[in-house]
C-alpha cells in the first residue's frame, strides 16, 4: 500500500472494498491506518479524499457540523 502511494501519489489511490464478498480486509481501512509511513493527510486522501474528489462531492456533505 505504501509503495503504491509513493509510486503514483496518494491523490491517485483510493480505498476499495470487495463487499459483500469477504475477499479483503476484515475491517476496511485497517491496513491504511496501520501504515506508520502515512501522514494524517495521506491517510485522509486514501480513506476518502481521493474518492470524494473523483466523485466531485464535498466531505462536508457527510460530516455533521458542530453547532
mmCIF file of N, CA and C in Angstrom:
data_model
loop_
_atom_site.group_PDB
_atom_site.id
_atom_site.type_symbol
_atom_site.label_atom_id
_atom_site.label_comp_id
_atom_site.label_asym_id
_atom_site.label_seq_id
_atom_site.Cartn_x
_atom_site.Cartn_y
_atom_site.Cartn_z
ATOM 1 N N UNK A 1 0.823 -1.195 0.000
ATOM 2 C CA UNK A 1 0.000 0.000 0.000
ATOM 3 C C UNK A 1 0.860 1.248 0.000
ATOM 4 N N UNK A 2 1.848 1.317 0.890
ATOM 5 C CA UNK A 2 2.727 2.492 0.930
ATOM 6 C C UNK A 2 3.494 2.620 -0.378
ATOM 7 N N UNK A 3 3.906 1.494 -0.938
ATOM 8 C CA UNK A 3 4.648 1.517 -2.199
ATOM 9 C C UNK A 3 3.790 2.113 -3.315
ATOM 10 N N UNK A 4 2.532 1.719 -3.400
ATOM 11 C CA UNK A 4 1.650 2.255 -4.446
ATOM 12 C C UNK A 4 1.454 3.755 -4.290
ATOM 13 N N UNK A 5 1.231 4.192 -3.069
ATOM 14 C CA UNK A 5 1.030 5.619 -2.828
ATOM 15 C C UNK A 5 2.295 6.398 -3.185
ATOM 16 N N UNK A 6 3.458 5.853 -2.870
ATOM 17 C CA UNK A 6 4.717 6.511 -3.238
ATOM 18 C C UNK A 6 4.927 6.499 -4.744
ATOM 19 N N UNK A 7 4.547 5.410 -5.371
ATOM 20 C CA UNK A 7 4.785 5.237 -6.799
ATOM 21 C C UNK A 7 3.935 6.182 -7.656
ATOM 22 N N UNK A 8 2.643 6.258 -7.378
ATOM 23 C CA UNK A 8 1.746 7.054 -8.225
ATOM 24 C C UNK A 8 1.195 8.294 -7.537
ATOM 25 N N UNK A 9 1.379 8.410 -6.230
ATOM 26 C CA UNK A 9 0.856 9.546 -5.474
ATOM 27 C C UNK A 9 -0.463 9.200 -4.800
ATOM 28 N N UNK A 10 -0.631 9.671 -3.568
ATOM 29 C CA UNK A 10 -1.847 9.374 -2.800
ATOM 30 C C UNK A 10 -3.085 9.938 -3.473
ATOM 31 N N UNK A 11 -2.908 10.968 -4.290
ATOM 32 C CA UNK A 11 -4.055 11.566 -4.977
ATOM 33 C C UNK A 11 -4.614 10.670 -6.083
ATOM 34 N N UNK A 12 -3.945 9.535 -6.347
ATOM 35 C CA UNK A 12 -4.418 8.604 -7.377
ATOM 36 C C UNK A 12 -4.783 7.235 -6.801
ATOM 37 N N UNK A 13 -4.815 7.118 -5.470
ATOM 38 C CA UNK A 13 -5.121 5.846 -4.815
ATOM 39 C C UNK A 13 -6.312 6.062 -3.888
ATOM 40 N N UNK A 14 -7.251 5.112 -3.896
ATOM 41 C CA UNK A 14 -8.422 5.209 -3.029
ATOM 42 C C UNK A 14 -8.697 3.857 -2.383
ATOM 43 N N UNK A 15 -9.281 3.891 -1.205
ATOM 44 C CA UNK A 15 -9.711 2.679 -0.518
ATOM 45 C C UNK A 15 -10.793 2.010 -1.340
ATOM 46 N N UNK A 16 -10.682 0.708 -1.495
ATOM 47 C CA UNK A 16 -11.707 -0.058 -2.200
ATOM 48 C C UNK A 16 -12.188 -1.190 -1.316
ATOM 49 N N UNK A 17 -13.264 -1.810 -1.711
ATOM 50 C CA UNK A 17 -13.807 -2.917 -0.931
ATOM 51 C C UNK A 17 -14.363 -3.988 -1.867
ATOM 52 N N UNK A 18 -14.370 -5.204 -1.382
ATOM 53 C CA UNK A 18 -14.953 -6.322 -2.115
ATOM 54 C C UNK A 18 -16.338 -6.657 -1.564
ATOM 55 N N UNK A 19 -16.876 -5.776 -0.717
ATOM 56 C CA UNK A 19 -18.168 -6.011 -0.100
ATOM 57 C C UNK A 19 -19.206 -6.372 -1.155
ATOM 58 N N UNK A 20 -20.008 -7.344 -0.934
ATOM 59 C CA UNK A 20 -20.242 -8.134 0.262
ATOM 60 C C UNK A 20 -19.428 -9.420 0.332
ATOM 61 N N UNK A 21 -18.419 -9.546 -0.494
ATOM 62 C CA UNK A 21 -17.610 -10.760 -0.511
ATOM 63 C C UNK A 21 -16.416 -10.611 0.418
ATOM 64 N N UNK A 22 -16.160 -11.580 1.289
ATOM 65 C CA UNK A 22 -15.072 -11.486 2.262
ATOM 66 C C UNK A 22 -13.691 -11.793 1.649
ATOM 67 N N UNK A 23 -13.278 -10.990 0.676
ATOM 68 C CA UNK A 23 -12.013 -11.241 -0.010
ATOM 69 C C UNK A 23 -10.884 -10.344 0.493
ATOM 70 N N UNK A 24 -11.206 -9.263 1.144
ATOM 71 C CA UNK A 24 -10.184 -8.294 1.542
ATOM 72 C C UNK A 24 -10.046 -8.176 3.049
ATOM 73 N N UNK A 25 -9.837 -6.958 3.478
ATOM 74 C CA UNK A 25 -9.665 -6.698 4.907
ATOM 75 C C UNK A 25 -10.943 -6.996 5.678
ATOM 76 N N UNK A 26 -10.760 -7.444 6.884
ATOM 77 C CA UNK A 26 -11.911 -7.687 7.757
ATOM 78 C C UNK A 26 -12.556 -6.347 8.139
ATOM 79 N N UNK A 27 -11.709 -5.355 8.406
ATOM 80 C CA UNK A 27 -12.170 -4.001 8.727
ATOM 81 C C UNK A 27 -11.616 -3.068 7.652
ATOM 82 N N UNK A 28 -12.469 -2.568 6.755
ATOM 83 C CA UNK A 28 -11.977 -1.685 5.693
ATOM 84 C C UNK A 28 -11.211 -0.482 6.250
ATOM 85 N N UNK A 29 -10.035 -0.249 5.688
ATOM 86 C CA UNK A 29 -9.203 0.866 6.112
ATOM 87 C C UNK A 29 -8.186 0.530 7.181
ATOM 88 N N UNK A 30 -8.272 -0.649 7.768
ATOM 89 C CA UNK A 30 -7.348 -1.024 8.844
ATOM 90 C C UNK A 30 -5.895 -1.040 8.357
ATOM 91 N N UNK A 31 -5.667 -1.521 7.160
ATOM 92 C CA UNK A 31 -4.307 -1.549 6.619
ATOM 93 C C UNK A 31 -3.765 -0.132 6.466
ATOM 94 N N UNK A 32 -4.561 0.758 5.915
ATOM 95 C CA UNK A 32 -4.125 2.148 5.744
ATOM 96 C C UNK A 32 -3.821 2.773 7.094
ATOM 97 N N UNK A 33 -4.674 2.551 8.079
ATOM 98 C CA UNK A 33 -4.462 3.096 9.419
ATOM 99 C C UNK A 33 -3.195 2.528 10.066
ATOM 100 N N UNK A 34 -2.802 1.317 9.691
ATOM 101 C CA UNK A 34 -1.661 0.662 10.337
ATOM 102 C C UNK A 34 -0.300 1.060 9.763
ATOM 103 N N UNK A 35 -0.271 1.737 8.621
ATOM 104 C CA UNK A 35 0.998 2.090 7.981
ATOM 105 C C UNK A 35 1.550 3.371 8.609
ATOM 106 N N UNK A 36 2.615 3.217 9.397
ATOM 107 C CA UNK A 36 3.214 4.358 10.097
ATOM 108 C C UNK A 36 3.795 5.399 9.149
ATOM 109 N N UNK A 37 4.159 4.992 7.942
ATOM 110 C CA UNK A 37 4.778 5.912 6.986
ATOM 111 C C UNK A 37 3.793 6.939 6.438
ATOM 112 N N UNK A 38 2.487 6.709 6.604
ATOM 113 C CA UNK A 38 1.488 7.640 6.089
ATOM 114 C C UNK A 38 1.260 8.786 7.060
ATOM 115 N N UNK A 39 1.310 9.993 6.548
ATOM 116 C CA UNK A 39 0.954 11.164 7.355
ATOM 117 C C UNK A 39 -0.570 11.194 7.495
ATOM 118 N N UNK A 40 -1.090 11.975 8.430
ATOM 119 C CA UNK A 40 -2.549 12.102 8.535
ATOM 120 C C UNK A 40 -3.185 12.589 7.226
ATOM 121 N N UNK A 41 -2.500 13.454 6.505
ATOM 122 C CA UNK A 41 -3.026 13.963 5.243
ATOM 123 C C UNK A 41 -3.134 12.846 4.199
ATOM 124 N N UNK A 42 -2.095 12.009 4.110
ATOM 125 C CA UNK A 42 -2.113 10.890 3.154
ATOM 126 C C UNK A 42 -3.194 9.894 3.548
ATOM 127 N N UNK A 43 -3.320 9.593 4.833
ATOM 128 C CA UNK A 43 -4.386 8.682 5.276
ATOM 129 C C UNK A 43 -5.754 9.214 4.860
ATOM 130 N N UNK A 44 -5.956 10.505 5.043
ATOM 131 C CA UNK A 44 -7.232 11.121 4.655
ATOM 132 C C UNK A 44 -7.509 10.993 3.172
ATOM 133 N N UNK A 45 -6.468 11.183 2.356
ATOM 134 C CA UNK A 45 -6.616 11.016 0.902
ATOM 135 C C UNK A 45 -7.011 9.590 0.571
ATOM 136 N N UNK A 46 -6.297 8.634 1.164
ATOM 137 C CA UNK A 46 -6.521 7.228 0.840
ATOM 138 C C UNK A 46 -7.878 6.728 1.332
ATOM 139 N N UNK A 47 -8.293 7.163 2.514
ATOM 140 C CA UNK A 47 -9.542 6.675 3.093
ATOM 141 C C UNK A 47 -10.780 7.315 2.480
ATOM 142 N N UNK A 48 -10.678 8.572 2.051
ATOM 143 C CA UNK A 48 -11.877 9.204 1.497
ATOM 144 C C UNK A 48 -11.599 10.338 0.513
ATOM 145 N N UNK A 49 -10.527 11.063 0.693
ATOM 146 C CA UNK A 49 -10.280 12.261 -0.096
ATOM 147 C C UNK A 49 -10.221 12.043 -1.591
ATOM 148 N N UNK A 50 -9.504 11.032 -2.030
ATOM 149 C CA UNK A 50 -9.377 10.769 -3.461
ATOM 150 C C UNK A 50 -10.731 10.399 -4.065
ATOM 151 N N UNK A 51 -11.483 9.555 -3.393
ATOM 152 C CA UNK A 51 -12.799 9.142 -3.900
ATOM 153 C C UNK A 51 -13.761 10.327 -3.941
ATOM 154 N N UNK A 52 -13.769 11.135 -2.889
ATOM 155 C CA UNK A 52 -14.654 12.303 -2.872
ATOM 156 C C UNK A 52 -14.314 13.272 -3.998
ATOM 157 N N UNK A 53 -13.019 13.481 -4.215
ATOM 158 C CA UNK A 53 -12.598 14.368 -5.300
ATOM 159 C C UNK A 53 -13.046 13.817 -6.651
ATOM 160 N N UNK A 54 -12.846 12.533 -6.863
ATOM 161 C CA UNK A 54 -13.226 11.901 -8.129
ATOM 162 C C UNK A 54 -14.733 12.008 -8.366
ATOM 163 N N UNK A 55 -15.509 11.868 -7.285
ATOM 164 C CA UNK A 55 -16.958 11.954 -7.388
ATOM 165 C C UNK A 55 -17.461 13.399 -7.455
ATOM 166 N N UNK A 56 -16.578 14.338 -7.141
ATOM 167 C CA UNK A 56 -16.983 15.740 -7.135
ATOM 168 C C UNK A 56 -17.896 16.083 -5.979
ATOM 169 N N UNK A 57 -17.675 15.419 -4.840
ATOM 170 C CA UNK A 57 -18.523 15.595 -3.667
ATOM 171 C C UNK A 57 -17.684 16.163 -2.521
ATOM 172 N N UNK A 58 -18.251 17.096 -1.791
ATOM 173 C CA UNK A 58 -17.570 17.691 -0.649
ATOM 174 C C UNK A 58 -17.703 16.794 0.576
ATOM 175 N N UNK A 59 -16.645 16.713 1.371
ATOM 176 C CA UNK A 59 -16.673 15.935 2.612
ATOM 177 C C UNK A 59 -17.728 16.482 3.564
ATOM 178 N N UNK A 60 -17.994 17.789 3.483
ATOM 179 C CA UNK A 60 -18.991 18.425 4.342
ATOM 180 C C UNK A 60 -20.371 17.801 4.188
ATOM 181 N N UNK A 61 -20.614 17.214 3.056
ATOM 182 C CA UNK A 61 -21.899 16.571 2.808
ATOM 183 C C UNK A 61 -22.116 15.360 3.719
ATOM 184 N N UNK A 62 -21.019 14.778 4.209
ATOM 185 C CA UNK A 62 -21.101 13.565 5.018
ATOM 186 C C UNK A 62 -20.719 13.758 6.469
ATOM 187 N N UNK A 63 -20.152 14.898 6.795
ATOM 188 C CA UNK A 63 -19.684 15.152 8.154
ATOM 189 C C UNK A 63 -20.627 16.140 8.827
ATOM 190 N N UNK A 64 -21.113 15.769 9.991
ATOM 191 C CA UNK A 64 -22.004 16.654 10.744
ATOM 192 C C UNK A 64 -21.221 17.878 11.216
ATOM 193 N N UNK A 65 -21.822 19.035 11.072
ATOM 194 C CA UNK A 65 -21.198 20.291 11.503
ATOM 195 C C UNK A 65 -21.588 20.532 12.955
ATOM 196 N N UNK A 66 -20.580 20.773 13.813
ATOM 197 C CA UNK A 66 -20.834 21.058 15.225
ATOM 198 C C UNK A 66 -21.502 22.428 15.347
ATOM 199 N N UNK A 67 -22.509 22.485 16.185
ATOM 200 C CA UNK A 67 -23.230 23.751 16.393
ATOM 201 C C UNK A 67 -23.057 24.243 17.793
#
